Amino acid sequence: MVRRVTLTLGIVLLVVLAGCVGVGGADTESPTAELTPTESVAAETTAAETTVTETTTTNQSASVTAVSGDVTVEVVEVVDGDTIKVVMPNGSRETIRLLGVDTPEVYGENTPDEFKGVPETDAGKRCLGEAGEDASAYAKSRLSGRTVELRYDEKAGKRGYYGRILAYVVVDGSEFNYDLITEGHARFYDSSFEERERYDRAEREARERGVGLWSCATEGGDGGSDNDDGLSVTVAADAPGNDNNNLNEETVTLENGGDSAIDLSGWTISDAAGSTYTFADGTELASGATITLHTGSGSDTATDVYWERAGAVWNNGGDTVTVRDATGSEVLTHTYD
């Protein structure tokens, strides 16, 4: 009897052992050993530094380098006022979209209703186009070839709609995004980010002062005027920084929206105080063309002429532009506040 029990137990043990051997077979996954706390941190860090795949608006998948934490980078190109290209610490090139701001378009047509108070007119669009050029020039003067710091915002996320990195750009200890707003080179871009209230407030203050692009707004600056023959005039009275130190950014622009060329020989442009510029003989404004009068110095061309003044002419707080033909007859007048 005892021998039969022993034999039965032996058989049971063999069956159990056989089942255990089957657990590690080809049809199942081998169990993974638990990581120590140190190994877990290392694994998470490695995962955070790997390449991730993100779908762009063209529904194509592109491999982009993940980013985390603030980094110091080299600016290799200023695309326009709110977009730059940089070399990251790992040597990769990235496009950076400045967070919370939107400067007027340089490479496309502007939509005035995106900028509060700017009129939906050709003069309004033209004024915004010039403001976009000013914003780009400002960005190039501050950022080109510089070493800057990128700071990220948890609310906004690391990448935007087009896969570009979203960041605050800090140069010489100053937050460049915010400077764009306060100098009137950009509007506050209403989206989710930590600084939105501060940026919104800064835009309101810039609008009230009529600085930068806000000189294009009828509520605080120049929206332009035109006459029945299609000739229009716009003024950029408030140059970036001190007007007297940036005379060539203080401008008056004439645009010929008529069907025929205009001979500007002997025509004049005057301010309310009587300061007068006279166009040289042979100056012609073709149909559809513009000519810009800069307060400062330079070489005249078909599109740009220079007053050669030593100081600013146009009052930032308001002035009147009067255009007269060679006989002294008033052709066009425009008053801005």
Short mmCIF file of C-alpha atoms in Angstrom, two decimals:
data_model
loop_
_atom_site.label_atom_id
_atom_site.label_comp_id
_atom_site.label_asym_id
_atom_site.label_seq_id
_atom_site.Cartn_x
_atom_site.Cartn_y
_atom_site.Cartn_z
CA MET A 1 0.00 0.00 0.00
CA VAL A 2 2.78 2.39 0.91
CA ARG A 3 4.59 1.73 -2.39
CA ARG A 4 1.45 2.56 -4.44
CA VAL A 5 1.09 5.96 -2.68
CA THR A 6 4.73 6.78 -3.30
CA LEU A 7 4.43 5.87 -6.98
CA THR A 8 1.29 8.01 -7.39
CA LEU A 9 2.95 11.04 -5.80
CA GLY A 10 5.93 10.62 -8.12
CA ILE A 11 3.68 10.68 -11.18
CA VAL A 12 1.91 13.83 -9.97
CA LEU A 13 5.24 15.57 -9.43
CA LEU A 14 6.38 14.69 -12.94
CA VAL A 15 3.18 16.13 -14.45
CA VAL A 16 3.57 19.39 -12.49
CA LEU A 17 7.22 19.75 -13.50
CA ALA A 18 6.34 19.14 -17.14
CA GLY A 19 3.74 21.93 -16.96
CA CYS A 20 6.30 24.30 -15.49
CA VAL A 21 8.71 23.62 -18.33
CA GLY A 22 5.92 24.53 -20.80
CA VAL A 23 5.50 28.05 -19.34
CA GLY A 24 8.74 29.26 -20.83
CA GLY A 25 7.99 27.91 -24.30
CA ALA A 26 7.85 29.73 -27.65
CA ASP A 27 4.12 30.55 -27.38
CA THR A 28 4.52 32.85 -24.37
CA GLU A 29 6.72 35.79 -23.31
CA SER A 30 9.42 35.31 -20.71
CA PRO A 31 8.72 37.28 -17.52
CA THR A 32 10.68 40.56 -17.24
CA ALA A 33 12.81 41.10 -14.15
CA GLU A 34 11.85 44.07 -12.00
CA LEU A 35 14.10 47.17 -12.35
CA THR A 36 15.75 48.74 -9.37
CA PRO A 37 14.77 52.41 -8.70
CA THR A 38 18.06 53.57 -10.26
CA GLU A 39 17.47 51.45 -13.37
CA SER A 40 13.87 52.75 -13.67
CA VAL A 41 15.05 56.40 -13.68
CA ALA A 42 17.72 55.60 -16.26
CA ALA A 43 15.16 53.89 -18.48
CA GLU A 44 12.76 56.86 -18.26
CA THR A 45 15.55 59.34 -19.04
CA THR A 46 16.61 57.33 -22.07
CA ALA A 47 12.99 57.17 -23.30
CA ALA A 48 12.61 60.94 -22.93
CA GLU A 49 15.64 61.56 -25.13
CA THR A 50 14.57 59.29 -27.98
CA THR A 51 13.02 60.35 -31.26
CA VAL A 52 9.24 60.66 -31.34
CA THR A 53 6.88 60.65 -34.31
CA GLU A 54 4.42 63.48 -34.80
CA THR A 55 1.73 63.92 -37.47
CA THR A 56 1.76 67.26 -39.26
CA THR A 57 -1.12 69.07 -40.95
CA THR A 58 -0.30 67.35 -44.22
CA ASN A 59 -1.06 64.03 -42.51
CA GLN A 60 2.49 62.90 -43.14
CA SER A 61 4.50 61.48 -40.27
CA ALA A 62 7.81 63.22 -39.63
CA SER A 63 10.51 62.20 -37.21
CA VAL A 64 11.27 65.07 -34.82
CA THR A 65 13.65 65.29 -31.91
CA ALA A 66 11.93 65.44 -28.51
CA VAL A 67 12.79 68.43 -26.35
CA SER A 68 12.67 68.89 -22.62
CA GLY A 69 13.82 71.65 -20.30
CA ASP A 70 15.31 75.05 -21.17
CA VAL A 71 18.21 74.96 -23.63
CA THR A 72 20.83 77.30 -25.07
CA VAL A 73 20.92 77.38 -28.89
CA GLU A 74 22.54 79.20 -31.80
CA VAL A 75 20.32 81.27 -34.12
CA VAL A 76 21.23 80.48 -37.74
CA GLU A 77 18.35 82.24 -39.53
CA VAL A 78 15.65 84.80 -38.77
CA VAL A 79 12.74 83.83 -41.02
CA ASP A 80 10.52 86.76 -40.01
CA GLY A 81 9.49 88.61 -36.87
CA ASP A 82 8.11 85.58 -35.04
CA THR A 83 9.97 82.60 -36.52
CA ILE A 84 13.64 81.65 -36.32
CA LYS A 85 15.82 78.64 -37.10
CA VAL A 86 18.38 77.37 -34.61
CA VAL A 87 20.98 74.68 -34.04
CA MET A 88 20.12 72.61 -30.97
CA PRO A 89 22.75 71.34 -28.48
CA ASN A 90 22.72 67.92 -30.20
CA GLY A 91 23.53 69.54 -33.57
CA SER A 92 20.04 69.22 -35.11
CA ARG A 93 18.35 72.18 -36.80
CA GLU A 94 14.91 73.21 -35.54
CA THR A 95 12.36 75.87 -36.47
CA ILE A 96 11.22 77.91 -33.47
CA ARG A 97 7.82 79.63 -33.42
CA LEU A 98 7.92 82.40 -30.84
CA LEU A 99 5.22 81.70 -28.30
CA GLY A 100 2.30 84.07 -27.73
CA VAL A 101 3.02 86.56 -30.52
CA ASP A 102 2.07 87.14 -34.14
CA THR A 103 3.84 89.66 -36.37
CA PRO A 104 2.39 90.89 -39.69
CA GLU A 105 3.12 88.73 -42.72
CA VAL A 106 6.16 89.40 -44.88
CA TYR A 107 5.79 86.63 -47.48
CA GLY A 108 2.01 86.65 -47.80
CA GLU A 109 -0.98 88.99 -47.67
CA ASN A 110 -2.06 90.35 -44.30
CA THR A 111 -5.59 90.20 -42.92
CA PRO A 112 -6.25 93.54 -41.21
CA ASP A 113 -9.15 92.27 -39.09
CA GLU A 114 -6.64 90.16 -37.13
CA PHE A 115 -5.13 93.43 -35.84
CA LYS A 116 -7.60 95.45 -33.80
CA GLY A 117 -8.46 98.81 -35.31
CA VAL A 118 -6.57 98.36 -38.58
CA PRO A 119 -8.93 99.21 -41.46
CA GLU A 120 -9.90 96.63 -44.07
CA THR A 121 -8.43 98.70 -46.90
CA ASP A 122 -5.51 98.47 -49.29
CA ALA A 123 -3.82 101.16 -47.21
CA GLY A 124 -4.33 99.05 -44.07
CA LYS A 125 -2.85 95.97 -45.73
CA ARG A 126 0.07 97.95 -47.08
CA CYS A 127 0.73 99.48 -43.70
CA LEU A 128 0.75 96.03 -42.08
CA GLY A 129 3.12 94.78 -44.76
CA GLU A 130 5.56 97.55 -43.88
CA ALA A 131 5.09 96.76 -40.18
CA GLY A 132 5.96 93.12 -40.94
CA GLU A 133 9.19 94.23 -42.59
CA ASP A 134 9.95 96.37 -39.55
CA ALA A 135 9.33 93.40 -37.24
CA SER A 136 11.67 91.22 -39.29
CA ALA A 137 14.37 93.88 -39.27
CA TYR A 138 13.97 94.23 -35.50
CA ALA A 139 14.26 90.46 -35.01
CA LYS A 140 17.36 90.28 -37.21
CA SER A 141 19.04 93.12 -35.34
CA ARG A 142 18.48 91.37 -32.00
CA LEU A 143 18.78 87.68 -32.85
CA SER A 144 20.85 87.01 -35.99
CA GLY A 145 23.90 84.92 -35.20
CA ARG A 146 23.24 85.14 -31.48
CA THR A 147 23.31 82.55 -28.72
CA VAL A 148 19.88 82.57 -27.07
CA GLU A 149 17.95 80.57 -24.53
CA LEU A 150 14.74 78.72 -25.33
CA ARG A 151 12.23 78.50 -22.50
CA TYR A 152 9.25 76.20 -22.79
CA ASP A 153 5.74 76.54 -21.43
CA GLU A 154 3.86 73.53 -20.02
CA LYS A 155 0.45 74.94 -20.95
CA ALA A 156 1.40 75.50 -24.57
CA GLY A 157 3.23 72.21 -25.05
CA LYS A 158 6.51 71.77 -26.84
CA ARG A 159 5.38 71.77 -30.47
CA GLY A 160 2.76 73.65 -32.43
CA TYR A 161 0.37 72.85 -35.25
CA TYR A 162 3.13 72.57 -37.87
CA GLY A 163 5.56 70.62 -35.71
CA ARG A 164 7.63 73.69 -34.85
CA ILE A 165 8.99 74.12 -31.34
CA LEU A 166 7.04 76.69 -29.32
CA ALA A 167 9.23 78.74 -26.99
CA TYR A 168 10.05 82.02 -25.35
CA VAL A 169 13.35 83.32 -26.72
CA VAL A 170 15.59 85.01 -24.17
CA VAL A 171 18.45 87.20 -25.43
CA ASP A 172 20.72 89.29 -23.22
CA GLY A 173 18.47 88.40 -20.30
CA SER A 174 15.38 89.89 -21.99
CA GLU A 175 12.31 87.95 -23.14
CA PHE A 176 12.25 88.79 -26.84
CA ASN A 177 8.64 87.64 -27.37
CA TYR A 178 7.45 90.20 -24.82
CA ASP A 179 9.66 92.90 -26.32
CA LEU A 180 7.96 92.36 -29.70
CA ILE A 181 4.61 93.11 -28.05
CA THR A 182 5.73 96.16 -26.07
CA GLU A 183 7.51 97.70 -29.08
CA GLY A 184 4.39 97.25 -31.20
CA HIS A 185 5.97 94.77 -33.61
CA ALA A 186 3.49 91.97 -32.83
CA ARG A 187 -0.02 91.33 -31.61
CA PHE A 188 -0.82 89.07 -28.71
CA TYR A 189 -1.66 85.61 -30.13
CA ASP A 190 -4.61 84.35 -28.11
CA SER A 191 -3.77 80.76 -27.20
CA SER A 192 -3.10 78.66 -24.12
CA PHE A 193 0.16 79.67 -22.40
CA GLU A 194 1.22 80.89 -18.97
CA GLU A 195 2.00 84.49 -19.97
CA ARG A 196 -1.21 85.20 -21.90
CA GLU A 197 -2.62 87.78 -19.45
CA ARG A 198 0.65 89.71 -19.30
CA TYR A 199 0.97 89.65 -23.10
CA ASP A 200 -2.66 90.72 -23.57
CA ARG A 201 -2.13 93.66 -21.23
CA ALA A 202 1.09 94.66 -23.02
CA GLU A 203 -0.72 94.66 -26.38
CA ARG A 204 -3.47 96.94 -25.05
CA GLU A 205 -0.84 99.39 -23.81
CA ALA A 206 0.98 99.32 -27.17
CA ARG A 207 -2.31 99.97 -29.00
CA GLU A 208 -3.10 102.90 -26.75
CA ARG A 209 0.33 104.39 -27.51
CA GLY A 210 -0.09 103.72 -31.25
CA VAL A 211 3.42 102.31 -31.57
CA GLY A 212 4.76 100.06 -34.32
CA LEU A 213 2.07 98.22 -36.28
CA TRP A 214 -0.63 99.97 -34.25
CA SER A 215 0.13 103.16 -36.16
CA CYS A 216 -1.85 101.37 -38.89
CA ALA A 217 -4.96 101.40 -36.69
CA THR A 218 -7.57 104.10 -37.11
CA GLU A 219 -8.13 104.21 -33.34
CA GLY A 220 -4.54 105.12 -32.52
CA GLY A 221 -2.63 105.96 -35.67
CA ASP A 222 -2.52 105.89 -39.42
CA GLY A 223 -4.97 103.96 -41.54
CA GLY A 224 -4.13 105.97 -44.64
CA SER A 225 -6.18 108.16 -46.98
CA ASP A 226 -6.75 108.22 -50.73
CA ASN A 227 -8.27 110.51 -53.34
CA ASP A 228 -10.65 109.97 -56.25
CA ASP A 229 -7.79 109.27 -58.66
CA GLY A 230 -6.55 106.30 -56.61
CA LEU A 231 -3.55 108.03 -55.04
CA SER A 232 -3.18 107.04 -51.37
CA VAL A 233 -0.86 108.05 -48.54
CA THR A 234 0.15 106.28 -45.33
CA VAL A 235 2.50 107.37 -42.57
CA ALA A 236 4.79 105.37 -40.29
CA ALA A 237 5.42 108.13 -37.74
CA ASP A 238 6.71 106.08 -34.81
CA ALA A 239 9.97 104.40 -35.80
CA PRO A 240 11.31 101.60 -33.56
CA GLY A 241 13.18 103.03 -30.60
CA ASN A 242 14.02 106.74 -30.57
CA ASP A 243 12.73 108.28 -33.81
CA ASN A 244 15.73 110.61 -34.06
CA ASN A 245 18.07 107.63 -34.01
CA ASN A 246 16.10 105.71 -36.63
CA LEU A 247 15.10 108.33 -39.18
CA ASN A 248 14.82 105.97 -42.14
CA GLU A 249 12.06 104.02 -40.38
CA GLU A 250 9.97 107.22 -40.17
CA THR A 251 8.26 107.24 -43.56
CA VAL A 252 5.48 108.51 -45.78
CA THR A 253 4.37 106.23 -48.62
CA LEU A 254 2.43 107.19 -51.74
CA GLU A 255 0.70 104.49 -53.78
CA ASN A 256 -0.71 104.99 -57.25
CA GLY A 257 -3.89 102.93 -57.50
CA GLY A 258 -4.91 104.65 -60.73
CA ASP A 259 -4.57 103.45 -64.30
CA SER A 260 -1.91 105.97 -65.40
CA ALA A 261 1.56 106.90 -64.24
CA ILE A 262 1.95 110.11 -62.22
CA ASP A 263 4.76 112.58 -62.88
CA LEU A 264 5.80 113.67 -59.37
CA SER A 265 8.33 116.26 -60.56
CA GLY A 266 8.01 119.30 -58.30
CA TRP A 267 5.33 117.71 -56.09
CA THR A 268 5.65 118.28 -52.36
CA ILE A 269 4.87 116.55 -49.09
CA SER A 270 4.45 118.74 -45.99
CA ASP A 271 3.62 118.31 -42.30
CA ALA A 272 1.36 120.58 -40.23
CA ALA A 273 4.34 122.74 -39.20
CA GLY A 274 5.25 123.46 -42.82
CA SER A 275 8.32 121.23 -43.19
CA THR A 276 8.33 120.38 -46.90
CA TYR A 277 9.96 117.80 -49.14
CA THR A 278 10.04 118.37 -52.93
CA PHE A 279 10.29 115.49 -55.40
CA ALA A 280 13.13 115.79 -57.92
CA ASP A 281 12.49 116.34 -61.62
CA GLY A 282 11.88 113.09 -63.48
CA THR A 283 10.35 111.28 -60.51
CA GLU A 284 7.54 109.07 -61.78
CA LEU A 285 5.08 106.87 -59.90
CA ALA A 286 3.88 104.07 -62.16
CA SER A 287 0.38 102.61 -61.97
CA GLY A 288 0.19 100.16 -59.08
CA ALA A 289 3.57 101.27 -57.71
CA THR A 290 4.59 102.88 -54.42
CA ILE A 291 7.25 105.39 -53.47
CA THR A 292 8.38 105.86 -49.88
CA LEU A 293 9.85 109.04 -48.45
CA HIS A 294 12.32 108.32 -45.63
CA THR A 295 13.14 111.14 -43.23
CA GLY A 296 16.83 110.17 -43.06
CA SER A 297 19.63 109.81 -45.58
CA GLY A 298 20.23 107.42 -48.47
CA SER A 299 20.41 107.08 -52.25
CA ASP A 300 17.18 107.75 -54.13
CA THR A 301 15.66 104.95 -56.21
CA ALA A 302 12.41 104.48 -58.11
CA THR A 303 10.74 103.20 -54.94
CA ASP A 304 12.54 105.04 -52.10
CA VAL A 305 13.58 108.66 -51.69
CA TYR A 306 15.33 110.38 -48.78
CA TRP A 307 14.63 113.72 -47.12
CA GLU A 308 18.14 114.05 -45.64
CA ARG A 309 16.76 115.51 -42.41
CA ALA A 310 18.80 115.56 -39.19
CA GLY A 311 15.79 114.98 -36.95
CA ALA A 312 12.32 113.42 -36.93
CA VAL A 313 9.48 115.21 -38.73
CA TRP A 314 6.24 113.38 -38.09
CA ASN A 315 4.68 113.69 -34.64
CA ASN A 316 3.89 110.35 -33.04
CA GLY A 317 0.89 111.85 -31.27
CA GLY A 318 -0.73 113.12 -34.47
CA ASP A 319 0.01 115.24 -37.52
CA THR A 320 -1.31 116.18 -40.96
CA VAL A 321 0.27 115.13 -44.26
CA THR A 322 -0.43 117.35 -47.25
CA VAL A 323 0.49 116.38 -50.81
CA ARG A 324 0.55 119.13 -53.47
CA ASP A 325 1.30 118.98 -57.18
CA ALA A 326 3.88 121.11 -59.02
CA THR A 327 1.43 124.04 -59.26
CA GLY A 328 0.89 124.08 -55.51
CA SER A 329 -2.64 122.67 -55.70
CA GLU A 330 -3.61 120.32 -52.88
CA VAL A 331 -3.91 116.77 -54.21
CA LEU A 332 -4.36 114.81 -50.99
CA THR A 333 -4.39 115.44 -47.25
CA HIS A 334 -4.34 112.98 -44.40
CA THR A 335 -4.60 113.56 -40.66
CA TYR A 336 -3.75 110.90 -38.11
CA ASP A 337 -4.13 110.96 -34.31
#
